[in-house]
Amino acid sequence: MKLTVNGWYTNMRFSAAHFIPSHYKCSRLHGHDYGIIINVDGEMQDGMLIDFIELKNAIRSVINEMDHKLLVPGKANIAKYNESTNEYEISYNDKRMIIPAEYVYICDVYNTTSEELSRFVAEKVGAKIGKRKNLRSIEVSVEEGPGQGVFYSVDMRRD
């Protein structure tokens, strides 16, 4: 059985700015309204696959941290935090930005592409839901617009 939540219709969305240092056009600072699509695959237990409220709360707890922030790829080693000023200095491709820390969200990715954000969000949501005997997998797509995203799958079976 497969359950789907389409964030464009169920308000599982967030807005954020980002850049992709290695891409000629996308290296410029720009933003998106992102939508989350999640598919949960498994077998029913007590008449349901997973409680919609629990699933949506897990998604919201992840994306609310990213909402209205500058998404910075933490694995790219381009951001340095200055504790005395509470700011990030972000440097790449002869560009330099100083951003207040409260406006920055460091993602555990190499690039803030839809592909890597989908993996990042899927793993965080999967960890919040936890392994369950009735769930096989969750797939998450972080779409940069309706119909424009990549799915990443997380194994949800107990070891």
PDB file of C-alpha atoms in Angstrom:
ATOM      1  CA  MET A   1       0.000   0.000   0.000  1.00  0.00           C
ATOM      2  CA  LYS A   2       1.207   3.496  -0.794  1.00  0.00           C
ATOM      3  CA  LEU A   3       0.209   6.760   0.885  1.00  0.00           C
ATOM      4  CA  THR A   4       0.982  10.133  -0.730  1.00  0.00           C
ATOM      5  CA  VAL A   5       0.963  13.643   0.709  1.00  0.00           C
ATOM      6  CA  ASN A   6       1.259  16.398  -1.879  1.00  0.00           C
ATOM      7  CA  GLY A   7       2.597  19.475  -0.122  1.00  0.00           C
ATOM      8  CA  TRP A   8       1.361  21.865  -2.788  1.00  0.00           C
ATOM      9  CA  TYR A   9      -2.197  21.025  -1.708  1.00  0.00           C
ATOM     10  CA  THR A  10      -1.644  20.289   1.996  1.00  0.00           C
ATOM     11  CA  ASN A  11       0.587  23.276   2.814  1.00  0.00           C
ATOM     12  CA  MET A  12       3.803  21.284   3.195  1.00  0.00           C
ATOM     13  CA  ARG A  13       5.733  24.132   1.590  1.00  0.00           C
ATOM     14  CA  PHE A  14       8.509  26.529   2.452  1.00  0.00           C
ATOM     15  CA  SER A  15      10.302  29.448   0.827  1.00  0.00           C
ATOM     16  CA  ALA A  16      14.052  29.793   0.846  1.00  0.00           C
ATOM     17  CA  ALA A  17      17.009  31.295  -0.982  1.00  0.00           C
ATOM     18  CA  HIS A  18      19.978  29.282  -2.171  1.00  0.00           C
ATOM     19  CA  PHE A  19      22.802  29.135  -4.694  1.00  0.00           C
ATOM     20  CA  ILE A  20      24.727  26.346  -6.400  1.00  0.00           C
ATOM     21  CA  PRO A  21      28.389  27.433  -6.551  1.00  0.00           C
ATOM     22  CA  SER A  22      29.372  25.037  -9.363  1.00  0.00           C
ATOM     23  CA  HIS A  23      26.545  26.005 -11.745  1.00  0.00           C
ATOM     24  CA  TYR A  24      27.036  28.993 -14.044  1.00  0.00           C
ATOM     25  CA  LYS A  25      23.531  30.473 -13.708  1.00  0.00           C
ATOM     26  CA  CYS A  26      22.441  29.012 -10.370  1.00  0.00           C
ATOM     27  CA  SER A  27      25.578  30.252  -8.592  1.00  0.00           C
ATOM     28  CA  ARG A  28      23.700  33.528  -8.218  1.00  0.00           C
ATOM     29  CA  LEU A  29      21.643  33.944  -5.079  1.00  0.00           C
ATOM     30  CA  HIS A  30      18.003  33.168  -5.881  1.00  0.00           C
ATOM     31  CA  GLY A  31      14.964  31.643  -4.236  1.00  0.00           C
ATOM     32  CA  HIS A  32      12.152  29.150  -4.619  1.00  0.00           C
ATOM     33  CA  ASP A  33       8.827  28.241  -3.132  1.00  0.00           C
ATOM     34  CA  TYR A  34       9.495  24.578  -2.380  1.00  0.00           C
ATOM     35  CA  GLY A  35       6.830  21.907  -2.061  1.00  0.00           C
ATOM     36  CA  ILE A  36       7.255  18.536  -0.376  1.00  0.00           C
ATOM     37  CA  ILE A  37       5.845  15.380  -1.919  1.00  0.00           C
ATOM     38  CA  ILE A  38       6.089  12.301   0.299  1.00  0.00           C
ATOM     39  CA  ASN A  39       5.184   8.714  -0.481  1.00  0.00           C
ATOM     40  CA  VAL A  40       5.036   6.121   2.291  1.00  0.00           C
ATOM     41  CA  ASP A  41       5.075   2.464   1.279  1.00  0.00           C
ATOM     42  CA  GLY A  42       4.173  -0.416   3.575  1.00  0.00           C
ATOM     43  CA  GLU A  43       1.406  -2.558   4.996  1.00  0.00           C
ATOM     44  CA  MET A  44      -1.551  -1.393   7.026  1.00  0.00           C
ATOM     45  CA  GLN A  45      -1.442  -1.847  10.770  1.00  0.00           C
ATOM     46  CA  ASP A  46      -4.652  -1.348  12.741  1.00  0.00           C
ATOM     47  CA  GLY A  47      -6.362  -0.072   9.601  1.00  0.00           C
ATOM     48  CA  MET A  48      -3.788   2.525   8.578  1.00  0.00           C
ATOM     49  CA  LEU A  49      -0.326   2.888   7.146  1.00  0.00           C
ATOM     50  CA  ILE A  50       0.675   5.915   9.254  1.00  0.00           C
ATOM     51  CA  ASP A  51      -1.316   8.689  10.899  1.00  0.00           C
ATOM     52  CA  PHE A  52      -1.493  11.684   8.543  1.00  0.00           C
ATOM     53  CA  ILE A  53      -1.119  14.108  11.456  1.00  0.00           C
ATOM     54  CA  GLU A  54       2.043  12.396  12.706  1.00  0.00           C
ATOM     55  CA  LEU A  55       3.534  12.352   9.200  1.00  0.00           C
ATOM     56  CA  LYS A  56       2.698  16.000   8.500  1.00  0.00           C
ATOM     57  CA  ASN A  57       4.048  17.072  11.904  1.00  0.00           C
ATOM     58  CA  ALA A  58       7.338  15.303  11.131  1.00  0.00           C
ATOM     59  CA  ILE A  59       7.579  17.067   7.760  1.00  0.00           C
ATOM     60  CA  ARG A  60       6.683  20.467   9.227  1.00  0.00           C
ATOM     61  CA  SER A  61       9.259  20.136  12.011  1.00  0.00           C
ATOM     62  CA  VAL A  62      11.967  19.712   9.352  1.00  0.00           C
ATOM     63  CA  ILE A  63      10.895  22.312   6.805  1.00  0.00           C
ATOM     64  CA  ASN A  64       9.930  24.999   9.335  1.00  0.00           C
ATOM     65  CA  GLU A  65      13.624  25.257  10.272  1.00  0.00           C
ATOM     66  CA  MET A  66      14.438  25.986   6.603  1.00  0.00           C
ATOM     67  CA  ASP A  67      11.573  28.372   5.870  1.00  0.00           C
ATOM     68  CA  HIS A  68      12.548  31.916   4.884  1.00  0.00           C
ATOM     69  CA  LYS A  69      16.263  31.209   5.291  1.00  0.00           C
ATOM     70  CA  LEU A  70      19.323  31.117   3.083  1.00  0.00           C
ATOM     71  CA  LEU A  71      20.118  27.423   2.570  1.00  0.00           C
ATOM     72  CA  VAL A  72      23.889  26.942   2.688  1.00  0.00           C
ATOM     73  CA  PRO A  73      25.624  23.658   1.822  1.00  0.00           C
ATOM     74  CA  GLY A  74      27.517  22.712   4.982  1.00  0.00           C
ATOM     75  CA  LYS A  75      29.671  20.055   3.300  1.00  0.00           C
ATOM     76  CA  ALA A  76      31.008  22.586   0.789  1.00  0.00           C
ATOM     77  CA  ASN A  77      33.083  24.348   3.485  1.00  0.00           C
ATOM     78  CA  ILE A  78      32.225  27.807   2.139  1.00  0.00           C
ATOM     79  CA  ALA A  79      30.607  29.256   5.280  1.00  0.00           C
ATOM     80  CA  LYS A  80      32.467  30.471   8.349  1.00  0.00           C
ATOM     81  CA  TYR A  81      30.595  31.446  11.495  1.00  0.00           C
ATOM     82  CA  ASN A  82      31.820  34.528  13.376  1.00  0.00           C
ATOM     83  CA  GLU A  83      30.740  34.112  16.988  1.00  0.00           C
ATOM     84  CA  SER A  84      31.524  37.705  17.992  1.00  0.00           C
ATOM     85  CA  THR A  85      29.201  39.176  15.328  1.00  0.00           C
ATOM     86  CA  ASN A  86      26.768  36.228  15.081  1.00  0.00           C
ATOM     87  CA  GLU A  87      27.156  36.259  11.304  1.00  0.00           C
ATOM     88  CA  TYR A  88      28.184  33.878   8.560  1.00  0.00           C
ATOM     89  CA  GLU A  89      30.758  34.808   5.970  1.00  0.00           C
ATOM     90  CA  ILE A  90      30.006  32.854   2.817  1.00  0.00           C
ATOM     91  CA  SER A  91      32.703  32.816   0.129  1.00  0.00           C
ATOM     92  CA  TYR A  92      32.749  31.035  -3.229  1.00  0.00           C
ATOM     93  CA  ASN A  93      33.653  31.833  -6.859  1.00  0.00           C
ATOM     94  CA  ASP A  94      35.081  35.265  -5.974  1.00  0.00           C
ATOM     95  CA  LYS A  95      31.817  36.138  -4.216  1.00  0.00           C
ATOM     96  CA  ARG A  96      31.558  37.060  -0.543  1.00  0.00           C
ATOM     97  CA  MET A  97      28.422  37.557   1.541  1.00  0.00           C
ATOM     98  CA  ILE A  98      28.015  38.435   5.197  1.00  0.00           C
ATOM     99  CA  ILE A  99      24.651  37.186   6.476  1.00  0.00           C
ATOM    100  CA  PRO A 100      23.185  37.365  10.005  1.00  0.00           C
ATOM    101  CA  ALA A 101      23.169  33.850  11.482  1.00  0.00           C
ATOM    102  CA  GLU A 102      19.427  33.984  12.123  1.00  0.00           C
ATOM    103  CA  TYR A 103      18.861  34.128   8.338  1.00  0.00           C
ATOM    104  CA  VAL A 104      21.039  31.092   7.544  1.00  0.00           C
ATOM    105  CA  TYR A 105      20.272  27.381   7.616  1.00  0.00           C
ATOM    106  CA  ILE A 106      23.272  25.107   7.170  1.00  0.00           C
ATOM    107  CA  CYS A 107      22.242  21.921   5.359  1.00  0.00           C
ATOM    108  CA  ASP A 108      24.295  18.729   5.602  1.00  0.00           C
ATOM    109  CA  VAL A 109      24.774  18.607   1.806  1.00  0.00           C
ATOM    110  CA  TYR A 110      27.447  19.440  -0.786  1.00  0.00           C
ATOM    111  CA  ASN A 111      25.027  21.532  -2.866  1.00  0.00           C
ATOM    112  CA  THR A 112      21.538  22.809  -2.172  1.00  0.00           C
ATOM    113  CA  THR A 113      20.111  21.132  -5.270  1.00  0.00           C
ATOM    114  CA  SER A 114      16.675  19.533  -5.307  1.00  0.00           C
ATOM    115  CA  GLU A 115      18.439  16.153  -5.398  1.00  0.00           C
ATOM    116  CA  GLU A 116      20.460  16.745  -2.237  1.00  0.00           C
ATOM    117  CA  LEU A 117      17.668  18.578  -0.418  1.00  0.00           C
ATOM    118  CA  SER A 118      15.356  15.626  -1.121  1.00  0.00           C
ATOM    119  CA  ARG A 119      17.876  13.256   0.503  1.00  0.00           C
ATOM    120  CA  PHE A 120      18.450  15.627   3.422  1.00  0.00           C
ATOM    121  CA  VAL A 121      14.726  16.087   4.158  1.00  0.00           C
ATOM    122  CA  ALA A 122      13.920  12.378   3.606  1.00  0.00           C
ATOM    123  CA  GLU A 123      16.565  11.283   6.099  1.00  0.00           C
ATOM    124  CA  LYS A 124      15.468  13.833   8.706  1.00  0.00           C
ATOM    125  CA  VAL A 125      11.759  12.954   8.335  1.00  0.00           C
ATOM    126  CA  GLY A 126      12.612   9.231   8.386  1.00  0.00           C
ATOM    127  CA  ALA A 127      14.537   9.681  11.631  1.00  0.00           C
ATOM    128  CA  LYS A 128      11.620  11.550  13.209  1.00  0.00           C
ATOM    129  CA  ILE A 129       9.140   8.832  12.205  1.00  0.00           C
ATOM    130  CA  GLY A 130      11.495   6.019  13.222  1.00  0.00           C
ATOM    131  CA  LYS A 131      11.814   2.457  11.947  1.00  0.00           C
ATOM    132  CA  ARG A 132       8.548   0.504  11.983  1.00  0.00           C
ATOM    133  CA  LYS A 133       7.680  -3.055  11.165  1.00  0.00           C
ATOM    134  CA  ASN A 134       4.806  -2.061   8.849  1.00  0.00           C
ATOM    135  CA  LEU A 135       6.681   0.587   6.814  1.00  0.00           C
ATOM    136  CA  ARG A 136       9.016  -0.353   3.966  1.00  0.00           C
ATOM    137  CA  SER A 137      10.112   3.066   2.752  1.00  0.00           C
ATOM    138  CA  ILE A 138       9.438   6.759   2.497  1.00  0.00           C
ATOM    139  CA  GLU A 139      10.199   8.746  -0.617  1.00  0.00           C
ATOM    140  CA  VAL A 140      10.561  12.516  -0.433  1.00  0.00           C
ATOM    141  CA  SER A 141      10.758  15.043  -3.219  1.00  0.00           C
ATOM    142  CA  VAL A 142      11.687  18.655  -2.542  1.00  0.00           C
ATOM    143  CA  GLU A 143      10.204  20.352  -5.584  1.00  0.00           C
ATOM    144  CA  GLU A 144      11.432  23.747  -6.804  1.00  0.00           C
ATOM    145  CA  GLY A 145       8.005  24.260  -8.319  1.00  0.00           C
ATOM    146  CA  PRO A 146       5.045  21.964  -8.944  1.00  0.00           C
ATOM    147  CA  GLY A 147       6.188  18.924 -10.907  1.00  0.00           C
ATOM    148  CA  GLN A 148       9.900  19.790 -10.765  1.00  0.00           C
ATOM    149  CA  GLY A 149      11.668  17.643  -8.207  1.00  0.00           C
ATOM    150  CA  VAL A 150      13.588  14.469  -7.463  1.00  0.00           C
ATOM    151  CA  PHE A 151      12.557  11.614  -5.157  1.00  0.00           C
ATOM    152  CA  TYR A 152      14.905  10.115  -2.581  1.00  0.00           C
ATOM    153  CA  SER A 153      13.938   6.900  -0.778  1.00  0.00           C
ATOM    154  CA  VAL A 154      14.742   5.907   2.816  1.00  0.00           C
ATOM    155  CA  ASP A 155      14.428   2.304   4.026  1.00  0.00           C
ATOM    156  CA  MET A 156      12.086   2.333   7.041  1.00  0.00           C
ATOM    157  CA  ARG A 157      12.295  -1.358   7.987  1.00  0.00           C
ATOM    158  CA  ARG A 158      13.652  -2.348  11.360  1.00  0.00           C
ATOM    159  CA  ASP A 159      17.078  -3.913  11.314  1.00  0.00           C
TER     160      ASP A 159
END
